[in-house]
PDB file of C-alpha atoms in Angstrom:
ATOM      1  CA  MET A 256      -8.757  -5.793   6.276  1.00 39.00           C
ATOM      2  CA  SER A 257      -6.507  -7.623   8.688  1.00 38.00           C
ATOM      3  CA  ASN A 258      -3.839  -5.442  10.211  1.00 37.00           C
ATOM      4  CA  ALA A 259      -2.135  -7.567  12.858  1.00 36.00           C
ATOM      5  CA  LEU A 260       1.380  -6.339  13.523  1.00 35.00           C
ATOM      6  CA  THR A 261       3.672  -8.580  15.533  1.00 34.00           C
ATOM      7  CA  TYR A 262       7.385  -8.912  16.099  1.00 33.00           C
ATOM      8  CA  ALA A 263       9.407 -11.547  14.292  1.00 36.00           C
ATOM      9  CA  HIS A 264      10.850 -13.188  17.403  1.00 33.00           C
ATOM     10  CA  GLU A 265      12.666 -15.793  15.372  1.00 35.00           C
ATOM     11  CA  ASP A 266      15.002 -13.125  14.008  1.00 36.00           C
ATOM     12  CA  PRO A 267      17.907 -12.709  16.478  1.00 33.00           C
ATOM     13  CA  THR A 268      18.589  -9.208  15.161  1.00 32.00           C
ATOM     14  CA  PHE A 269      15.308  -7.895  16.615  1.00 33.00           C
ATOM     15  CA  ALA A 270      15.336  -5.677  19.667  1.00 35.00           C
ATOM     16  CA  ASP A 271      13.360  -6.562  22.776  1.00 35.00           C
ATOM     17  CA  PRO A 272       9.681  -6.119  21.801  1.00 34.00           C
ATOM     18  CA  LEU A 273       9.035  -4.611  25.233  1.00 31.00           C
ATOM     19  CA  GLU A 274      11.111  -1.571  24.326  1.00 35.00           C
ATOM     20  CA  PRO A 275       8.590   1.223  23.670  1.00 33.00           C
ATOM     21  CA  VAL A 276      10.332   2.672  20.621  1.00 39.00           C
ATOM     22  CA  MET A 277      12.314   0.770  18.011  1.00 42.00           C
ATOM     23  CA  ASN A 278      14.636   2.404  15.486  1.00 43.00           C
ATOM     24  CA  LEU A 279      15.446   0.302  12.422  1.00 41.00           C
ATOM     25  CA  ASP A 280      18.752   1.946  11.481  1.00 42.00           C
ATOM     26  CA  ILE A 281      19.331   1.236   7.792  1.00 38.00           C
ATOM     27  CA  ASP A 282      23.108   1.540   8.196  1.00 36.00           C
ATOM     28  CA  ARG A 283      23.466  -1.043  10.952  1.00 37.00           C
ATOM     29  CA  ARG A 284      20.667  -3.514  10.364  1.00 42.00           C
ATOM     30  CA  ARG A 285      20.839  -6.625   8.234  1.00 49.00           C
ATOM     31  CA  HIS A 286      17.404  -6.191   6.654  1.00 58.00           C
ATOM     32  CA  LYS A 287      15.478  -6.794   9.846  1.00 71.00           C
ATOM     33  CA  ARG A 288      12.184  -8.529   9.161  1.00 78.00           C
ATOM     34  CA  VAL A 289       8.895  -7.268  10.549  1.00 82.00           C
ATOM     35  CA  ALA A 290       6.018  -9.736  10.736  1.00 85.00           C
ATOM     36  CA  LEU A 291       3.188  -7.732   9.217  1.00 85.00           C
ATOM     37  CA  SER A 292      -0.034  -9.461   8.212  1.00 85.00           C
ATOM     38  CA  CYS A 293      -2.159  -7.449   5.800  1.00 85.00           C
ATOM     39  CA  LEU A 294      -4.127  -8.084   2.642  1.00 87.00           C
ATOM     40  CA  GLY A 295      -3.180  -6.710  -0.743  1.00 89.00           C
ATOM     41  CA  ARG A 296      -2.823  -7.485  -4.417  1.00 90.00           C
ATOM     42  CA  PHE A 297       0.083  -8.381  -6.647  1.00 93.00           C
ATOM     43  CA  MET A 298       0.599  -8.168 -10.380  1.00 92.00           C
ATOM     44  CA  ARG A 299       2.499 -10.806 -12.331  1.00 93.00           C
ATOM     45  CA  ALA A 300       4.730 -10.135 -15.308  1.00 91.00           C
ATOM     46  CA  ASP A 301       1.790 -10.741 -17.687  1.00 91.00           C
ATOM     47  CA  LYS A 302      -0.124  -7.876 -15.983  1.00 87.00           C
ATOM     48  CA  THR A 303      -2.710 -10.145 -14.338  1.00 89.00           C
ATOM     49  CA  GLU A 304      -3.584  -9.277 -10.717  1.00 89.00           C
ATOM     50  CA  TYR A 305      -4.285 -11.589  -7.798  1.00 91.00           C
ATOM     51  CA  PRO A 306      -5.136 -11.178  -4.101  1.00 91.00           C
ATOM     52  CA  CYS A 307      -2.374 -11.901  -1.613  1.00 93.00           C
ATOM     53  CA  ARG A 308      -1.361 -11.492   2.021  1.00 93.00           C
ATOM     54  CA  LEU A 309       1.873 -10.033   3.314  1.00 94.00           C
ATOM     55  CA  VAL A 310       3.590 -12.306   5.847  1.00 93.00           C
ATOM     56  CA  ASP A 311       6.713 -10.340   6.712  1.00 91.00           C
ATOM     57  CA  VAL A 312       8.790  -7.585   5.162  1.00 92.00           C
ATOM     58  CA  SER A 313      12.120  -5.805   5.429  1.00 90.00           C
ATOM     59  CA  ALA A 314      13.802  -3.089   3.406  1.00 88.00           C
ATOM     60  CA  GLY A 315      15.299  -5.821   1.239  1.00 91.00           C
ATOM     61  CA  GLY A 316      12.492  -8.295   0.673  1.00 93.00           C
ATOM     62  CA  ALA A 317       9.084  -9.660   1.570  1.00 95.00           C
ATOM     63  CA  ALA A 318       7.340 -12.981   2.077  1.00 95.00           C
ATOM     64  CA  ILE A 319       3.900 -13.157   0.456  1.00 96.00           C
ATOM     65  CA  HIS A 320       1.165 -15.746   0.731  1.00 95.00           C
ATOM     66  CA  SER A 321      -0.960 -16.381  -2.363  1.00 94.00           C
ATOM     67  CA  PRO A 322      -2.658 -19.387  -3.972  1.00 89.00           C
ATOM     68  CA  GLU A 323      -1.458 -18.120  -7.363  1.00 92.00           C
ATOM     69  CA  GLY A 324       1.766 -19.771  -8.467  1.00 92.00           C
ATOM     70  CA  VAL A 325       4.689 -17.680  -9.704  1.00 96.00           C
ATOM     71  CA  GLN A 326       8.076 -18.474 -11.186  1.00 95.00           C
ATOM     72  CA  ILE A 327      11.486 -17.858  -9.665  1.00 96.00           C
ATOM     73  CA  GLY A 328      12.997 -14.787 -11.287  1.00 96.00           C
ATOM     74  CA  GLU A 329       9.611 -13.381 -12.346  1.00 97.00           C
ATOM     75  CA  HIS A 330       9.211  -9.659 -11.661  1.00 96.00           C
ATOM     76  CA  VAL A 331       6.114  -8.917  -9.587  1.00 95.00           C
ATOM     77  CA  VAL A 332       4.518  -5.715  -8.294  1.00 93.00           C
ATOM     78  CA  ALA A 333       2.611  -5.830  -5.007  1.00 93.00           C
ATOM     79  CA  TYR A 334       0.534  -3.234  -3.205  1.00 88.00           C
ATOM     80  CA  PHE A 335      -0.417  -3.130   0.477  1.00 86.00           C
ATOM     81  CA  ASP A 336      -2.161  -0.277   2.277  1.00 76.00           C
ATOM     82  CA  GLU A 337       0.322  -0.277   5.165  1.00 79.00           C
ATOM     83  CA  ILE A 338       3.501   0.030   3.078  1.00 84.00           C
ATOM     84  CA  GLY A 339       2.336   0.960  -0.409  1.00 83.00           C
ATOM     85  CA  ARG A 340       3.873  -0.423  -3.591  1.00 87.00           C
ATOM     86  CA  ILE A 341       6.834  -2.810  -3.699  1.00 92.00           C
ATOM     87  CA  ASP A 342       8.274  -4.636  -6.675  1.00 94.00           C
ATOM     88  CA  GLY A 343      11.112  -6.955  -7.568  1.00 95.00           C
ATOM     89  CA  PRO A 344      12.003 -10.493  -8.630  1.00 97.00           C
ATOM     90  CA  VAL A 345      10.728 -13.690  -7.017  1.00 97.00           C
ATOM     91  CA  MET A 346      13.702 -15.226  -5.213  1.00 96.00           C
ATOM     92  CA  ARG A 347      12.223 -18.474  -3.914  1.00 95.00           C
ATOM     93  CA  LEU A 348       8.982 -20.377  -3.582  1.00 95.00           C
ATOM     94  CA  VAL A 349       7.622 -21.262  -0.146  1.00 90.00           C
ATOM     95  CA  ASP A 350       4.662 -23.294   1.018  1.00 88.00           C
ATOM     96  CA  GLY A 351       1.587 -21.309   0.012  1.00 92.00           C
ATOM     97  CA  GLY A 352       3.438 -18.389  -1.510  1.00 95.00           C
ATOM     98  CA  PHE A 353       6.772 -16.869  -2.422  1.00 97.00           C
ATOM     99  CA  ALA A 354       9.575 -14.622  -1.248  1.00 96.00           C
ATOM    100  CA  MET A 355      10.517 -11.598  -3.312  1.00 96.00           C
ATOM    101  CA  GLN A 356      13.433  -9.194  -3.341  1.00 95.00           C
ATOM    102  CA  ILE A 357      12.496  -5.518  -3.194  1.00 95.00           C
ATOM    103  CA  SER A 358      14.098  -3.499  -5.976  1.00 93.00           C
ATOM    104  CA  ALA A 359      14.434   0.051  -4.708  1.00 89.00           C
ATOM    105  CA  THR A 360      16.720   3.029  -4.526  1.00 87.00           C
ATOM    106  CA  VAL A 361      18.519   3.863  -1.286  1.00 86.00           C
ATOM    107  CA  HIS A 362      15.977   6.648  -0.737  1.00 83.00           C
ATOM    108  CA  ARG A 363      13.039   4.256  -1.152  1.00 84.00           C
ATOM    109  CA  ARG A 364      14.637   1.731   1.226  1.00 84.00           C
ATOM    110  CA  GLU A 365      15.132   4.435   3.829  1.00 83.00           C
ATOM    111  CA  LYS A 366      11.497   5.441   3.422  1.00 82.00           C
ATOM    112  CA  LEU A 367      10.386   1.815   3.831  1.00 85.00           C
ATOM    113  CA  VAL A 368      12.488   1.483   6.998  1.00 83.00           C
ATOM    114  CA  ALA A 369      10.815   4.635   8.322  1.00 79.00           C
ATOM    115  CA  GLN A 370       7.384   3.181   7.523  1.00 78.00           C
ATOM    116  CA  LEU A 371       8.187  -0.075   9.318  1.00 81.00           C
ATOM    117  CA  THR A 372       9.593   1.798  12.305  1.00 79.00           C
ATOM    118  CA  TRP A 373       6.415   3.873  12.479  1.00 74.00           C
ATOM    119  CA  LEU A 374       4.205   0.772  12.303  1.00 73.00           C
ATOM    120  CA  ILE A 375       6.117  -0.894  15.140  1.00 71.00           C
ATOM    121  CA  ASN A 376       6.172   2.225  17.292  1.00 69.00           C
ATOM    122  CA  ARG A 377       2.507   3.007  16.624  1.00 65.00           C
ATOM    123  CA  LYS A 378       1.488  -0.493  17.677  1.00 60.00           C
ATOM    124  CA  THR A 379       3.768  -0.549  20.723  1.00 57.00           C
ATOM    125  CA  LEU A 380       2.765   2.906  21.964  1.00 57.00           C
ATOM    126  CA  GLY A 381      -0.932   2.471  21.173  1.00 56.00           C
ATOM    127  CA  ILE A 382      -0.971   5.342  18.700  1.00 51.00           C
ATOM    128  CA  PRO A 383      -4.143   5.220  16.559  1.00 54.00           C
ATOM    129  CA  ASP A 384      -3.811   4.664  12.825  1.00 56.00           C
ATOM    130  CA  SER A 385      -4.061   7.661  10.537  1.00 52.00           C
ATOM    131  CA  ARG A 386      -4.033   8.232   6.785  1.00 50.00           C
ATOM    132  CA  ARG A 387      -1.968   5.403   5.377  1.00 51.00           C
ATOM    133  CA  HIS A 388      -0.234   7.159   2.501  1.00 51.00           C
ATOM    134  CA  ASP A 389       1.099  10.627   2.060  1.00 52.00           C
ATOM    135  CA  ARG A 390      -1.207  12.482  -0.271  1.00 52.00           C
ATOM    136  CA  ALA A 391       0.248  14.134  -3.328  1.00 49.00           C
ATOM    137  CA  GLY A 392      -1.809  17.298  -2.826  1.00 51.00           C
ATOM    138  CA  PRO A 393      -4.101  18.636  -5.528  1.00 52.00           C
ATOM    139  CA  PRO A 394      -3.035  17.378  -8.974  1.00 55.00           C
ATOM    140  CA  ALA A 395      -2.393  19.830 -11.780  1.00 50.00           C
ATOM    141  CA  GLU A 396      -5.853  19.124 -13.176  1.00 51.00           C
ATOM    142  CA  VAL A 397      -8.299  19.186 -10.254  1.00 75.00           C
ATOM    143  CA  GLU A 398     -11.526  18.841 -12.218  1.00 85.00           C
ATOM    144  CA  SER A 399     -12.638  15.277 -12.922  1.00 88.00           C
ATOM    145  CA  THR A 400     -15.734  13.121 -13.300  1.00 91.00           C
ATOM    146  CA  ILE A 401     -17.371  10.439 -11.178  1.00 94.00           C
ATOM    147  CA  VAL A 402     -19.180   7.661 -13.035  1.00 94.00           C
ATOM    148  CA  LEU A 403     -21.689   5.646 -11.003  1.00 94.00           C
ATOM    149  CA  PRO A 404     -22.595   1.986 -11.702  1.00 92.00           C
ATOM    150  CA  ASP A 405     -25.767   3.010 -13.576  1.00 92.00           C
ATOM    151  CA  GLY A 406     -23.714   5.198 -15.914  1.00 92.00           C
ATOM    152  CA  THR A 407     -24.669   8.492 -14.248  1.00 93.00           C
ATOM    153  CA  GLN A 408     -21.850  11.042 -14.416  1.00 94.00           C
ATOM    154  CA  GLN A 409     -21.269  13.942 -12.079  1.00 94.00           C
ATOM    155  CA  ALA A 410     -18.531  16.525 -11.899  1.00 93.00           C
ATOM    156  CA  CYS A 411     -16.104  16.526  -9.001  1.00 93.00           C
ATOM    157  CA  GLN A 412     -12.997  18.298  -7.811  1.00 90.00           C
ATOM    158  CA  ILE A 413      -9.983  16.306  -6.629  1.00 87.00           C
ATOM    159  CA  LEU A 414      -8.765  17.699  -3.307  1.00 86.00           C
ATOM    160  CA  ASP A 415      -5.820  15.327  -2.853  1.00 80.00           C
ATOM    161  CA  ILE A 416      -4.686  11.955  -4.112  1.00 78.00           C
ATOM    162  CA  SER A 417      -2.300   9.113  -3.302  1.00 71.00           C
ATOM    163  CA  ILE A 418      -1.591   5.675  -4.714  1.00 66.00           C
ATOM    164  CA  SER A 419      -4.282   4.203  -2.454  1.00 73.00           C
ATOM    165  CA  GLY A 420      -7.106   6.716  -2.751  1.00 81.00           C
ATOM    166  CA  ALA A 421      -8.347  10.252  -3.149  1.00 86.00           C
ATOM    167  CA  SER A 422     -10.462  12.896  -1.488  1.00 89.00           C
ATOM    168  CA  VAL A 423     -12.914  14.621  -3.813  1.00 92.00           C
ATOM    169  CA  SER A 424     -15.495  17.353  -3.523  1.00 93.00           C
ATOM    170  CA  THR A 425     -18.809  16.422  -5.119  1.00 94.00           C
ATOM    171  CA  ASP A 426     -22.544  16.895  -4.649  1.00 92.00           C
ATOM    172  CA  PRO A 427     -24.613  14.797  -4.240  1.00 94.00           C
ATOM    173  CA  MET A 428     -22.375  12.394  -2.302  1.00 95.00           C
ATOM    174  CA  PRO A 429     -22.580   8.702  -3.290  1.00 95.00           C
ATOM    175  CA  ALA A 430     -23.289   6.324  -0.399  1.00 95.00           C
ATOM    176  CA  ILE A 431     -20.455   4.781   1.598  1.00 95.00           C
ATOM    177  CA  GLY A 432     -19.560   1.420   0.067  1.00 95.00           C
ATOM    178  CA  LYS A 433     -20.635   2.481  -3.426  1.00 95.00           C
ATOM    179  CA  HIS A 434     -18.305   1.449  -6.248  1.00 95.00           C
ATOM    180  CA  LEU A 435     -17.636   4.002  -8.966  1.00 95.00           C
ATOM    181  CA  LEU A 436     -15.088   5.349 -11.418  1.00 92.00           C
ATOM    182  CA  LEU A 437     -13.009   8.432 -10.716  1.00 90.00           C
ATOM    183  CA  GLY A 438     -12.072   9.298 -14.262  1.00 85.00           C
ATOM    184  CA  LYS A 439     -10.910   5.832 -15.377  1.00 82.00           C
ATOM    185  CA  LEU A 440      -9.856   4.572 -11.946  1.00 85.00           C
ATOM    186  CA  ARG A 441     -12.036   2.040 -10.114  1.00 88.00           C
ATOM    187  CA  ALA A 442     -12.743   3.157  -6.566  1.00 92.00           C
ATOM    188  CA  LYS A 443     -15.007   2.659  -3.549  1.00 94.00           C
ATOM    189  CA  VAL A 444     -16.506   5.313  -1.286  1.00 96.00           C
ATOM    190  CA  VAL A 445     -15.072   4.752   2.208  1.00 94.00           C
ATOM    191  CA  ARG A 446     -16.102   7.933   4.045  1.00 93.00           C
ATOM    192  CA  HIS A 447     -17.965  11.222   3.867  1.00 94.00           C
ATOM    193  CA  HIS A 448     -16.461  14.539   4.939  1.00 91.00           C
ATOM    194  CA  GLU A 449     -17.521  18.180   4.932  1.00 89.00           C
ATOM    195  CA  GLN A 450     -16.436  18.772   1.349  1.00 89.00           C
ATOM    196  CA  GLY A 451     -17.338  15.459  -0.226  1.00 94.00           C
ATOM    197  CA  ILE A 452     -16.126  11.866  -0.133  1.00 95.00           C
ATOM    198  CA  GLY A 453     -13.022   9.775   0.524  1.00 93.00           C
ATOM    199  CA  LEU A 454     -12.266   7.099  -2.068  1.00 92.00           C
ATOM    200  CA  GLN A 455     -10.160   3.950  -1.930  1.00 89.00           C
ATOM    201  CA  PHE A 456      -8.734   2.738  -5.241  1.00 85.00           C
ATOM    202  CA  LEU A 457      -9.495  -0.894  -6.050  1.00 82.00           C
ATOM    203  CA  ASP A 458      -6.482  -1.513  -8.283  1.00 72.00           C
ATOM    204  CA  ILE A 459      -2.740  -1.143  -7.836  1.00 61.00           C
ATOM    205  CA  GLN A 460      -1.863   2.395  -8.783  1.00 57.00           C
ATOM    206  CA  ASN A 461       1.503   3.374 -10.160  1.00 57.00           C
ATOM    207  CA  PRO A 462       2.442   6.958  -9.176  1.00 55.00           C
ATOM    208  CA  GLN A 463       3.606   7.665 -12.739  1.00 56.00           C
ATOM    209  CA  ALA A 464       0.257   6.441 -14.082  1.00 58.00           C
ATOM    210  CA  LEU A 465      -1.591   8.744 -11.678  1.00 60.00           C
ATOM    211  CA  ARG A 466       0.438  11.705 -12.859  1.00 58.00           C
ATOM    212  CA  ARG A 467      -0.283  10.848 -16.503  1.00 59.00           C
ATOM    213  CA  HIS A 468      -3.992  10.469 -15.778  1.00 60.00           C
ATOM    214  CA  PHE A 469      -4.496  13.596 -13.699  1.00 59.00           C
ATOM    215  CA  GLY A 470      -2.029  15.907 -15.396  1.00 50.00           C
TER     216      GLY A 470
END
């Protein structure tokens, strides 16, 4: 997945990109845009999903590139590994995509500003990437089932989970790159660890849906 983070120099509200640490103060900024190129998926109002690419984002909105046409005013939900889930109405159409407003509480906007600040600072200071989403910790129901492509089922224990993936304890461990189901969620094995495997979810996951599914 592409993860090229640059500064939006065309925005006069941006600080000097040579400054080692940037603080996007939510009280004094006018929705400063960060040019952030990463792949993701978005869901239209009819629940169909399509691939897309984030172009830039602020606490108030985002520009998204996608060959799939949308309508102005349509409510869309998008998911990107770097920033998680965003949703809101389409405000305007642009060449090759659309611009959307982000509907969020003040708390969620502050969290998004913190995420963008971290991404900028991490890139500027050369800090290596780490786990992209805060894990929810073990769900109330930790026992689950893995279903392999050939229909084989094996028991597993969910160690932690987020909207983008999960860590589970299971034996034997499916190969890295293997697609499977964790319960009813489509996932791919992305790493092995001492206790089992790390999974990346293949579909947009709503936190409320995860709680309903795992208890």
